[in-house]
Short mmCIF file of C-alpha atoms in Angstrom, two decimals:
data_model
loop_
_atom_site.label_atom_id
_atom_site.label_comp_id
_atom_site.label_asym_id
_atom_site.label_seq_id
_atom_site.Cartn_x
_atom_site.Cartn_y
_atom_site.Cartn_z
CA MET I 1 0.00 0.00 0.00
CA ILE I 2 1.15 3.52 -0.77
CA LYS I 3 0.19 6.30 1.61
CA ILE I 4 0.99 10.01 1.59
CA GLN I 5 -0.17 11.55 4.82
CA ARG I 6 0.38 14.27 7.39
CA GLU I 7 0.07 11.94 10.43
CA ASP I 8 2.80 9.74 11.86
CA PHE I 9 2.78 6.03 11.04
CA ASP I 10 2.85 2.92 13.24
CA VAL I 11 6.03 0.97 12.49
CA GLY I 12 4.85 -2.13 14.37
CA GLY I 13 1.53 -2.22 12.54
CA LEU I 14 3.12 -1.73 9.12
CA HIS I 15 5.58 -4.48 9.93
CA ALA I 16 2.81 -6.89 10.86
CA SER I 17 0.92 -6.12 7.66
CA LEU I 18 3.98 -6.94 5.53
CA LYS I 19 4.28 -10.52 6.73
CA THR I 20 3.02 -13.48 4.71
CA ARG I 21 3.32 -17.20 5.48
CA GLY I 22 5.74 -17.56 2.58
CA SER I 23 8.04 -14.69 3.62
CA GLY I 24 11.32 -15.37 5.34
CA CYS I 25 12.12 -11.75 6.09
CA VAL I 26 10.91 -8.20 6.38
CA VAL I 27 13.36 -5.38 5.60
CA THR I 28 12.44 -1.80 6.43
CA PHE I 29 13.94 1.64 6.00
CA VAL I 30 12.62 4.59 8.00
CA GLY I 31 13.92 8.09 7.30
CA THR I 32 13.87 10.47 10.27
CA VAL I 33 14.53 14.18 10.83
CA ARG I 34 18.18 14.71 11.88
CA ASP I 35 19.33 17.59 14.04
CA THR I 36 21.99 18.50 11.47
CA SER I 37 22.16 18.73 7.69
CA ASP I 38 25.44 19.29 5.86
CA GLY I 39 26.96 20.24 9.21
CA ARG I 40 24.35 22.92 9.99
CA PRO I 41 21.97 22.56 12.93
CA VAL I 42 18.36 21.92 11.94
CA SER I 43 15.56 22.74 14.37
CA ARG I 44 12.61 21.49 12.31
CA MET I 45 11.51 20.72 8.77
CA SER I 46 8.53 21.07 6.53
CA ILE I 47 7.79 18.79 3.62
CA GLU I 48 5.91 19.65 0.45
CA VAL I 49 4.51 17.03 -1.88
CA TYR I 50 3.00 17.10 -5.37
CA GLU I 51 0.60 14.44 -4.24
CA GLY I 52 -0.96 13.00 -7.39
CA MET I 53 2.36 12.55 -9.12
CA ALA I 54 4.11 11.32 -5.97
CA ARG I 55 1.52 8.58 -5.59
CA ALA I 56 1.85 7.54 -9.25
CA GLN I 57 5.65 7.43 -9.00
CA LEU I 58 5.59 5.46 -5.75
CA GLU I 59 3.16 2.95 -7.25
CA ALA I 60 5.45 2.57 -10.25
CA ILE I 61 8.49 2.07 -8.00
CA ALA I 62 6.67 -0.54 -5.89
CA GLY I 63 5.72 -2.40 -9.07
CA GLU I 64 9.32 -2.29 -10.32
CA ALA I 65 10.58 -3.66 -6.98
CA ALA I 66 8.06 -6.52 -7.17
CA ASP I 67 9.11 -7.33 -10.76
CA LYS I 68 12.86 -7.06 -10.25
CA PHE I 69 13.21 -8.72 -6.86
CA GLY I 70 10.11 -10.89 -6.44
CA VAL I 71 9.06 -9.40 -3.13
CA ASP I 72 5.89 -10.57 -1.40
CA ARG I 73 4.45 -7.28 -0.09
CA VAL I 74 5.43 -3.63 -0.09
CA GLU I 75 4.38 -0.79 2.21
CA VAL I 76 5.34 2.84 1.64
CA VAL I 77 4.27 5.81 3.72
CA HIS I 78 5.61 9.34 3.16
CA ARG I 79 4.66 12.20 5.43
CA TYR I 80 4.29 15.88 4.57
CA GLY I 81 3.77 19.04 6.62
CA ASP I 82 5.71 20.22 9.67
CA LEU I 83 8.08 17.81 11.39
CA GLU I 84 10.36 18.04 14.42
CA VAL I 85 13.81 16.53 14.97
CA GLY I 86 13.42 12.76 15.52
CA ASP I 87 10.09 12.55 13.69
CA ASN I 88 9.53 9.84 11.11
CA ILE I 89 9.55 11.05 7.49
CA VAL I 90 9.18 7.92 5.38
CA PHE I 91 8.59 4.19 5.81
CA ILE I 92 9.68 1.70 3.13
CA GLY I 93 9.06 -1.94 3.95
CA VAL I 94 9.19 -5.16 1.96
CA SER I 95 8.69 -8.81 2.75
CA ALA I 96 10.46 -11.46 0.71
CA GLY I 97 11.48 -15.11 0.71
CA HIS I 98 15.17 -14.37 1.22
CA ARG I 99 17.27 -11.53 2.54
CA ASP I 100 19.03 -10.70 -0.74
CA GLN I 101 15.69 -9.85 -2.28
CA GLY I 102 14.53 -7.99 0.80
CA PHE I 103 17.59 -5.77 1.14
CA GLU I 104 17.88 -5.08 -2.59
CA ALA I 105 14.20 -4.23 -3.01
CA CYS I 106 14.13 -1.94 0.02
CA ARG I 107 17.29 -0.17 -1.10
CA TYR I 108 16.00 0.15 -4.66
CA MET I 109 12.79 1.76 -3.47
CA ILE I 110 14.37 4.40 -1.25
CA ASP I 111 16.99 5.20 -3.93
CA GLU I 112 14.33 5.65 -6.61
CA LEU I 113 12.14 7.66 -4.25
CA LYS I 114 15.01 10.08 -3.69
CA LYS I 115 15.51 10.50 -7.46
CA ARG I 116 12.04 10.84 -8.89
CA VAL I 117 9.22 11.26 -6.40
CA PRO I 118 8.16 14.94 -6.27
CA ILE I 119 8.65 15.69 -2.58
CA TRP I 120 10.80 18.49 -1.16
CA LYS I 121 12.19 19.23 2.27
CA ARG I 122 12.62 22.66 3.78
CA GLU I 123 14.94 22.85 6.73
CA TYR I 124 14.83 25.47 9.47
CA THR I 125 18.42 26.43 10.30
CA PRO I 126 20.02 29.37 12.16
CA ASP I 127 20.71 30.89 8.69
CA GLY I 128 17.05 30.78 7.71
CA VAL I 129 14.76 28.40 5.89
CA VAL I 130 16.50 26.34 3.26
CA TRP I 131 14.98 24.28 0.45
CA VAL I 132 16.73 20.97 0.04
CA GLU I 133 17.00 20.14 -3.65
CA GLY I 134 18.57 16.86 -4.69
CA ASP I 135 21.91 16.76 -2.91
CA ARG I 136 22.23 20.54 -2.82
CA ARG I 137 20.73 23.15 -0.52
CA GLU I 138 19.29 26.35 -2.03
CA GLN I 139 18.73 29.44 0.08
CA GLY I 140 15.01 30.29 0.13
CA PRO I 141 13.46 33.71 0.61
CA GLY I 142 13.08 33.34 4.38
CA MET F 1 -2.92 27.29 -27.21
CA LYS F 2 -3.34 27.88 -23.48
CA VAL F 3 -1.59 25.48 -21.14
CA LYS F 4 -1.85 25.50 -17.36
CA VAL F 5 1.47 25.03 -15.59
CA ARG F 6 2.12 24.59 -11.89
CA TYR F 7 5.22 25.40 -9.86
CA TYR F 8 6.41 23.46 -6.83
CA ALA F 9 8.82 24.04 -3.95
CA SER F 10 11.38 26.81 -4.60
CA PHE F 11 9.96 27.42 -8.08
CA ARG F 12 6.70 28.54 -6.50
CA ASP F 13 8.70 30.96 -4.36
CA VAL F 14 10.76 32.41 -7.21
CA THR F 15 7.80 32.75 -9.59
CA GLY F 16 5.53 33.96 -6.80
CA LYS F 17 2.87 31.70 -8.30
CA GLN F 18 1.36 28.31 -7.63
CA GLU F 19 0.09 28.08 -11.20
CA GLU F 20 -0.48 30.15 -14.32
CA TRP F 21 -1.74 29.87 -17.88
CA LEU F 22 0.85 30.12 -20.63
CA ASP F 23 0.11 30.89 -24.27
CA VAL F 24 2.28 28.64 -26.45
CA PRO F 25 2.05 27.61 -30.14
CA GLU F 26 0.42 24.30 -31.11
CA GLY F 27 3.12 21.64 -31.41
CA THR F 28 5.21 23.00 -28.54
CA THR F 29 7.33 20.23 -27.02
CA VAL F 30 8.33 19.67 -23.40
CA GLN F 31 11.72 21.11 -24.27
CA GLY F 32 9.95 24.09 -25.85
CA ILE F 33 7.75 24.88 -22.88
CA ARG F 34 10.78 24.60 -20.61
CA GLU F 35 12.60 27.21 -22.72
CA HIS F 36 9.49 29.36 -22.59
CA VAL F 37 9.43 29.23 -18.77
CA ARG F 38 13.19 29.85 -18.57
CA GLY F 39 12.54 32.96 -20.66
CA LEU F 40 9.93 34.21 -18.19
CA TYR F 41 11.92 33.70 -14.96
CA GLU F 42 15.58 34.53 -14.71
CA SER F 43 15.98 32.53 -11.49
CA ILE F 44 14.67 29.42 -13.25
CA ALA F 45 16.86 30.14 -16.28
CA ARG F 46 19.91 30.10 -14.01
CA ARG F 47 19.13 26.62 -12.66
CA GLU F 48 21.10 23.65 -13.96
CA GLN F 49 18.21 21.29 -13.39
CA VAL F 50 14.65 22.24 -14.22
CA LEU F 51 12.35 19.21 -14.06
CA VAL F 52 9.15 19.14 -16.12
CA ALA F 53 6.40 16.61 -15.48
CA VAL F 54 3.40 16.07 -17.73
CA ASN F 55 0.36 14.30 -16.29
CA GLY F 56 2.35 12.90 -13.37
CA ALA F 57 5.21 11.39 -15.37
CA PHE F 58 8.59 12.51 -16.68
CA PRO F 59 8.08 12.69 -20.46
CA ALA F 60 10.61 12.63 -23.30
CA LEU F 61 11.80 16.16 -24.08
CA ASP F 62 10.42 15.92 -27.63
CA ARG F 63 6.93 15.00 -26.47
CA VAL F 64 4.35 17.46 -27.86
CA ILE F 65 2.24 19.26 -25.25
CA GLU F 66 -1.51 18.76 -25.84
CA GLU F 67 -4.31 21.03 -24.75
CA GLY F 68 -5.48 19.92 -21.29
CA ASP F 69 -2.11 18.47 -20.28
CA ASP F 70 -1.16 18.90 -16.65
CA VAL F 71 2.31 20.46 -16.74
CA ALA F 72 4.45 20.96 -13.62
CA PHE F 73 7.83 22.62 -13.10
CA PHE F 74 10.03 21.87 -10.12
CA PRO F 75 13.61 21.59 -8.89
CA PRO F 76 15.36 18.28 -8.07
CA VAL F 77 13.40 16.36 -5.46
CA SER F 78 14.54 15.75 -1.87
CA GLY F 79 12.05 13.38 -0.24
CA GLY F 80 12.84 10.30 1.80
CA MET P 1 21.36 -4.06 23.18
CA ILE P 2 21.70 -7.77 22.56
CA LYS P 3 18.91 -10.06 23.71
CA ILE P 4 18.46 -13.82 23.41
CA GLN P 5 14.99 -14.76 24.55
CA ARG P 6 12.12 -17.16 24.19
CA GLU P 7 9.41 -14.43 23.99
CA ASP P 8 8.42 -12.47 20.91
CA PHE P 9 9.75 -8.92 20.50
CA ASP P 10 8.00 -5.61 19.88
CA VAL P 11 9.16 -4.23 16.53
CA GLY P 12 7.67 -0.77 17.16
CA GLY P 13 9.33 -0.48 20.57
CA LEU P 14 12.72 -1.62 19.28
CA HIS P 15 12.42 0.84 16.43
CA ALA P 16 11.71 3.71 18.79
CA SER P 17 14.68 2.80 20.98
CA LEU P 18 17.04 2.90 17.98
CA LYS P 19 16.37 6.55 17.14
CA THR P 20 18.70 9.36 18.12
CA ARG P 21 18.49 13.07 17.30
CA GLY P 22 21.52 12.71 15.04
CA SER P 23 20.19 9.72 13.08
CA GLY P 24 18.74 10.15 9.63
CA CYS P 25 17.52 6.59 9.26
CA VAL P 26 16.69 3.30 10.90
CA VAL P 27 17.19 0.10 8.90
CA THR P 28 15.83 -3.19 10.22
CA PHE P 29 15.86 -6.82 9.21
CA VAL P 30 13.41 -9.28 10.76
CA GLY P 31 13.68 -12.98 9.98
CA THR P 32 10.42 -14.92 10.15
CA VAL P 33 9.38 -18.58 9.95
CA ARG P 34 8.45 -19.47 6.34
CA ASP P 35 5.96 -22.17 5.45
CA THR P 36 8.51 -23.76 3.10
CA SER P 37 12.23 -24.49 3.19
CA ASP P 38 14.11 -25.74 0.14
CA GLY P 39 10.74 -26.45 -1.44
CA ARG P 40 9.48 -28.62 1.43
CA PRO P 41 6.50 -27.57 3.56
CA VAL P 42 7.41 -26.56 7.11
CA SER P 43 4.77 -26.67 9.82
CA ARG P 44 6.85 -25.30 12.71
CA MET P 45 10.39 -24.85 13.92
CA SER P 46 12.41 -25.07 17.06
CA ILE P 47 15.57 -23.11 17.70
CA GLU P 48 18.50 -24.10 19.87
CA VAL P 49 21.10 -21.64 21.05
CA TYR P 50 24.48 -21.92 22.79
CA GLU P 51 23.63 -18.86 24.75
CA GLY P 52 26.86 -17.63 26.29
CA MET P 53 28.78 -17.87 23.07
CA ALA P 54 25.91 -16.50 20.98
CA ARG P 55 25.79 -13.40 23.16
CA ALA P 56 29.58 -12.91 22.92
CA GLN P 57 29.52 -13.29 19.14
CA LEU P 58 26.56 -10.92 18.74
CA GLU P 59 28.29 -8.33 20.90
CA ALA P 60 31.42 -8.67 18.78
CA ILE P 61 29.39 -8.29 15.56
CA ALA P 62 27.59 -5.21 16.89
CA GLY P 63 30.96 -3.66 17.77
CA GLU P 64 32.34 -4.43 14.32
CA ALA P 65 29.28 -2.83 12.69
CA ALA P 66 29.74 0.29 14.81
CA ASP P 67 33.45 0.49 13.90
CA LYS P 68 33.09 -0.24 10.19
CA PHE P 69 29.97 1.78 9.40
CA GLY P 70 29.71 4.38 12.16
CA VAL P 71 26.19 3.51 13.19
CA ASP P 72 24.49 5.32 16.06
CA ARG P 73 22.66 2.46 17.82
CA VAL P 74 22.22 -1.27 17.35
CA GLU P 75 19.49 -3.61 18.61
CA VAL P 76 19.60 -7.38 18.16
CA VAL P 77 17.09 -9.89 19.47
CA HIS P 78 17.22 -13.59 18.65
CA ARG P 79 14.54 -15.99 19.81
CA TYR P 80 14.88 -19.65 20.71
CA GLY P 81 12.38 -22.41 21.51
CA ASP P 82 9.31 -23.44 19.53
CA LEU P 83 8.04 -21.18 16.76
CA GLU P 84 5.11 -21.33 14.34
CA VAL P 85 4.94 -20.25 10.70
CA GLY P 86 4.88 -16.45 10.56
CA ASP P 87 6.57 -16.01 13.94
CA ASN P 88 9.47 -13.60 14.33
CA ILE P 89 12.88 -15.26 14.70
CA VAL P 90 15.38 -12.42 14.78
CA PHE P 91 15.45 -8.61 14.85
CA ILE P 92 18.49 -6.68 13.63
CA GLY P 93 18.14 -2.91 13.70
CA VAL P 94 20.57 -0.02 13.29
CA SER P 95 20.27 3.74 13.26
CA ALA P 96 22.74 5.84 11.29
CA GLY P 97 23.28 9.26 9.80
CA HIS P 98 22.86 8.11 6.21
CA ARG P 99 21.25 5.20 4.42
CA ASP P 100 24.47 3.72 3.00
CA GLN P 101 25.72 3.15 6.52
CA GLY P 102 22.36 1.88 7.72
CA PHE P 103 21.86 -0.68 4.95
CA GLU P 104 25.46 -1.87 4.99
CA ALA P 105 25.60 -2.26 8.77
CA CYS P 106 22.27 -4.11 8.94
CA ARG P 107 23.29 -6.43 6.13
CA TYR P 108 26.71 -7.02 7.66
CA MET P 109 25.17 -8.01 10.98
CA ILE P 110 22.68 -10.53 9.62
CA ASP P 111 25.33 -12.03 7.30
CA GLU P 112 27.81 -12.45 10.17
CA LEU P 113 25.09 -13.82 12.44
CA LYS P 114 24.34 -16.51 9.88
CA LYS P 115 28.02 -17.46 9.69
CA ARG P 116 29.25 -17.50 13.26
CA VAL P 117 26.58 -17.21 15.94
CA PRO P 118 25.90 -20.66 17.47
CA ILE P 119 22.17 -20.97 16.84
CA TRP P 120 20.49 -23.84 14.98
CA LYS P 121 17.06 -24.32 13.47
CA ARG P 122 15.13 -27.55 13.41
CA GLU P 123 12.29 -27.67 10.93
CA TYR P 124 9.21 -29.89 11.23
CA THR P 125 8.44 -31.21 7.75
CA PRO P 126 6.28 -34.07 6.43
CA ASP P 127 9.52 -36.10 6.17
CA GLY P 128 10.34 -35.62 9.83
CA VAL P 129 12.35 -33.21 11.90
CA VAL P 130 15.32 -31.75 10.08
CA TRP P 131 18.32 -29.90 11.50
CA VAL P 132 19.25 -26.93 9.36
CA GLU P 133 23.03 -26.61 9.22
CA GLY P 134 24.58 -23.76 7.31
CA ASP P 135 23.01 -23.87 3.88
CA ARG P 136 22.41 -27.62 4.03
CA ARG P 137 19.72 -29.70 5.70
CA GLU P 138 20.70 -32.83 7.63
CA GLN P 139 18.16 -35.49 8.44
CA GLY P 140 17.84 -35.83 12.21
CA PRO P 141 16.73 -38.89 14.15
CA GLY P 142 13.04 -37.89 14.08
CA MET O 1 44.40 -33.90 31.39
CA LYS O 2 40.62 -33.96 31.67
CA VAL O 3 38.70 -31.54 29.44
CA LYS O 4 34.96 -31.04 29.47
CA VAL O 5 33.43 -30.79 26.00
CA ARG O 6 29.85 -30.00 25.09
CA TYR O 7 27.88 -30.96 21.98
CA TYR O 8 25.21 -28.83 20.36
CA ALA O 9 22.40 -29.36 17.86
CA SER O 10 22.78 -32.51 15.72
CA PHE O 11 26.09 -33.35 17.43
CA ARG O 12 24.20 -33.79 20.70
CA ASP O 13 21.86 -36.18 18.89
CA VAL O 14 24.57 -38.26 17.24
CA THR O 15 26.74 -38.50 20.37
CA GLY O 16 23.70 -39.00 22.58
CA LYS O 17 25.36 -36.61 25.02
CA GLN O 18 25.09 -32.98 26.02
CA GLU O 19 28.60 -33.04 27.47
CA GLU O 20 31.37 -35.39 28.51
CA TRP O 21 34.89 -35.41 29.98
CA LEU O 22 37.71 -36.36 27.61
CA ASP O 23 41.15 -37.46 28.68
CA VAL O 24 43.72 -35.86 26.38
CA PRO O 25 47.48 -35.28 26.72
CA GLU O 26 48.83 -31.94 27.94
CA GLY O 27 49.63 -29.76 24.96
CA THR O 28 46.69 -31.00 22.89
CA THR O 29 45.68 -28.38 20.32
CA VAL O 30 42.23 -27.48 19.03
CA GLN O 31 43.05 -29.49 15.91
CA GLY O 32 44.11 -32.37 18.17
CA ILE O 33 40.97 -32.46 20.25
CA ARG O 34 38.91 -32.31 17.06
CA GLU O 35 40.72 -35.38 15.73
CA HIS O 36 40.14 -37.05 19.10
CA VAL O 37 36.39 -36.44 18.88
CA ARG O 38 36.28 -37.54 15.24
CA GLY O 39 37.89 -40.76 16.44
CA LEU O 40 35.15 -41.29 19.01
CA TYR O 41 32.13 -40.68 16.77
CA GLU O 42 31.94 -41.94 13.24
CA SER O 43 29.05 -39.63 12.37
CA ILE O 44 31.16 -36.63 13.36
CA ALA O 45 34.16 -38.04 11.50
CA ARG O 46 32.06 -38.11 8.32
CA ARG O 47 31.19 -34.44 8.56
CA GLU O 48 32.95 -31.95 6.30
CA GLN O 49 32.58 -29.16 8.82
CA VAL O 50 33.09 -29.72 12.52
CA LEU O 51 33.24 -26.42 14.39
CA VAL O 52 35.11 -26.14 17.67
CA ALA O 53 34.71 -23.20 20.02
CA VAL O 54 36.86 -22.53 23.06
CA ASN O 55 35.54 -20.19 25.75
CA GLY O 56 32.93 -18.73 23.41
CA ALA O 57 35.25 -17.90 20.50
CA PHE O 58 36.57 -19.66 17.39
CA PRO O 59 40.27 -20.25 18.17
CA ALA O 60 43.17 -20.90 15.83
CA LEU O 61 43.55 -24.63 15.18
CA ASP O 62 47.03 -24.65 16.75
CA ARG O 63 45.84 -23.12 20.02
CA VAL O 64 46.73 -25.35 22.96
CA ILE O 65 43.82 -26.49 25.12
CA GLU O 66 44.29 -25.57 28.79
CA GLU O 67 42.76 -27.26 31.80
CA GLY O 68 39.43 -25.56 32.58
CA ASP O 69 38.79 -24.47 28.99
CA ASP O 70 35.18 -24.55 27.88
CA VAL O 71 35.24 -26.58 24.66
CA ALA O 72 32.19 -26.98 22.40
CA PHE O 73 31.61 -29.00 19.24
CA PHE O 74 28.87 -28.19 16.77
CA PRO O 75 27.86 -28.27 13.11
CA PRO O 76 27.58 -25.15 10.89
CA VAL O 77 25.17 -22.64 12.41
CA SER O 78 21.75 -21.75 10.97
CA GLY O 79 20.34 -18.87 13.02
CA GLY O 80 18.76 -15.69 11.69
#
C-alpha cells in the first residue's frame, strides 16, 4: 500500500501487515529528521509534496521492486507538513522469501524515491529556511 | 494554445505563483515549454536542473504538449 | 542491546529505541518462519542456542558494525524455543546518519550472524524433523 | 588432562550426550581435540565441517587447550 499523509505512522503495525506465510524476512527503512544537515543545525523541517504525481511514482516504484526482486508485499508511507527533529519522514518496507531480495528491493525503493518522487524538504536552520534540492541546498526567501 | 502550468517548492517561491496559464504555439514540445518558462523567470533560467512533469510522469523532451495536459515545473526532489 | 529470549519482541518499541536526534535513518531486518524451506513444507520450527557464546559473538558483531559503518545504535534480538509459521525469529536494527551506513551495517550483521553465531534451526516437515546446518539440511533422528 | 566438551544441535543427537569429559594429553591443540572427537564418533568423522569453540570464540587450530577451557563441538550454524 502507498500512503501520503500528514500523520505519523505505526512501524509495528506496518511491519505486521507486511508478513506473509511464505516470507522469510521483512526489511524496512525509516527516514527520520536529523538535528543536522550538511553540518548545519536543523531545528525542524517542513515537507511539500505534489501528491498525485508522488503517488503515481511510488506505485510505479513498488511495481518495479516486485518485478525485479520478487518481493511478497510492499508498504510505503511518506509524510508531509511540519516535522520536528526525531520525527519519522518515510517508511519503506518489503517482505520477501530471502534476505538478498529484501535488502535489494528496500534499497531500490528508497533510492528511486530520492531521485524521482516529487517531494521536497525545507529545513529550518540558524541561517534561515532552506529548500533541500537533490543533494544541494538552495537558500530560500526566508 | 493555453496550457496550465504549476510550480512546486522553490519554483513557486521564485515565480511567486502556484500556477499560471501560458500561451504557447500548437506543437510546442516539453523542451519548448521549458525554454518558454526559462525565458519568463531569470531565477529558473539560471538553474542547472529544471524538471518538467506532464500528467504525473517525466516525459521525453520531444513530447508534444496537448491542450489539457497537466504540466508541472520543479527543482530536483529531496524526499525520503 | 543484545537479547536472546524465548518471547516475541515488539518491533515498534525496538524501532523507537534505535532513534537518536543525530540519526537520519533506521534500517531493520526481521527474519520470520516461512511455510517452506528448500521447497518442502514446514509446519513449525524449534531453535537451539548456545547462549553464552551467541551473546559474545553478537556483541562482537555489533561492535564491528559500529566500527566499520559508524552507526548510532544497534538492537539485536534472537529468539529460541518453539516457533510457528509467521513467527518472528530475529530482529536486527541499526540507526545511522545516512542510508548507505544503515543498509550496509544491517546487512553485515545478519550475514555475520548466519556465519558464526551458534544458533540452529530444526524444521518440522512431512519427512520428519530436520536440522538446518549452514546452507544444508541434515536429516535428524526424528 | 581432563577436558569437558559439550555438543550442540545434531552433534548432541549423534553423540547421545550434552557433554562429557575427555582425557587428552597436555599440549593437545584445538586441531588435536577435534581429531580425538572424530575418532570417538563416526558420524562426526564423516562431517565436512566440525566447528570447535573454546571459551565462546573460534580459536586458531594450533591453540593449545588448557585445563578448565570450555570446549564446544557443533555443526555449521543456521540462526537468523
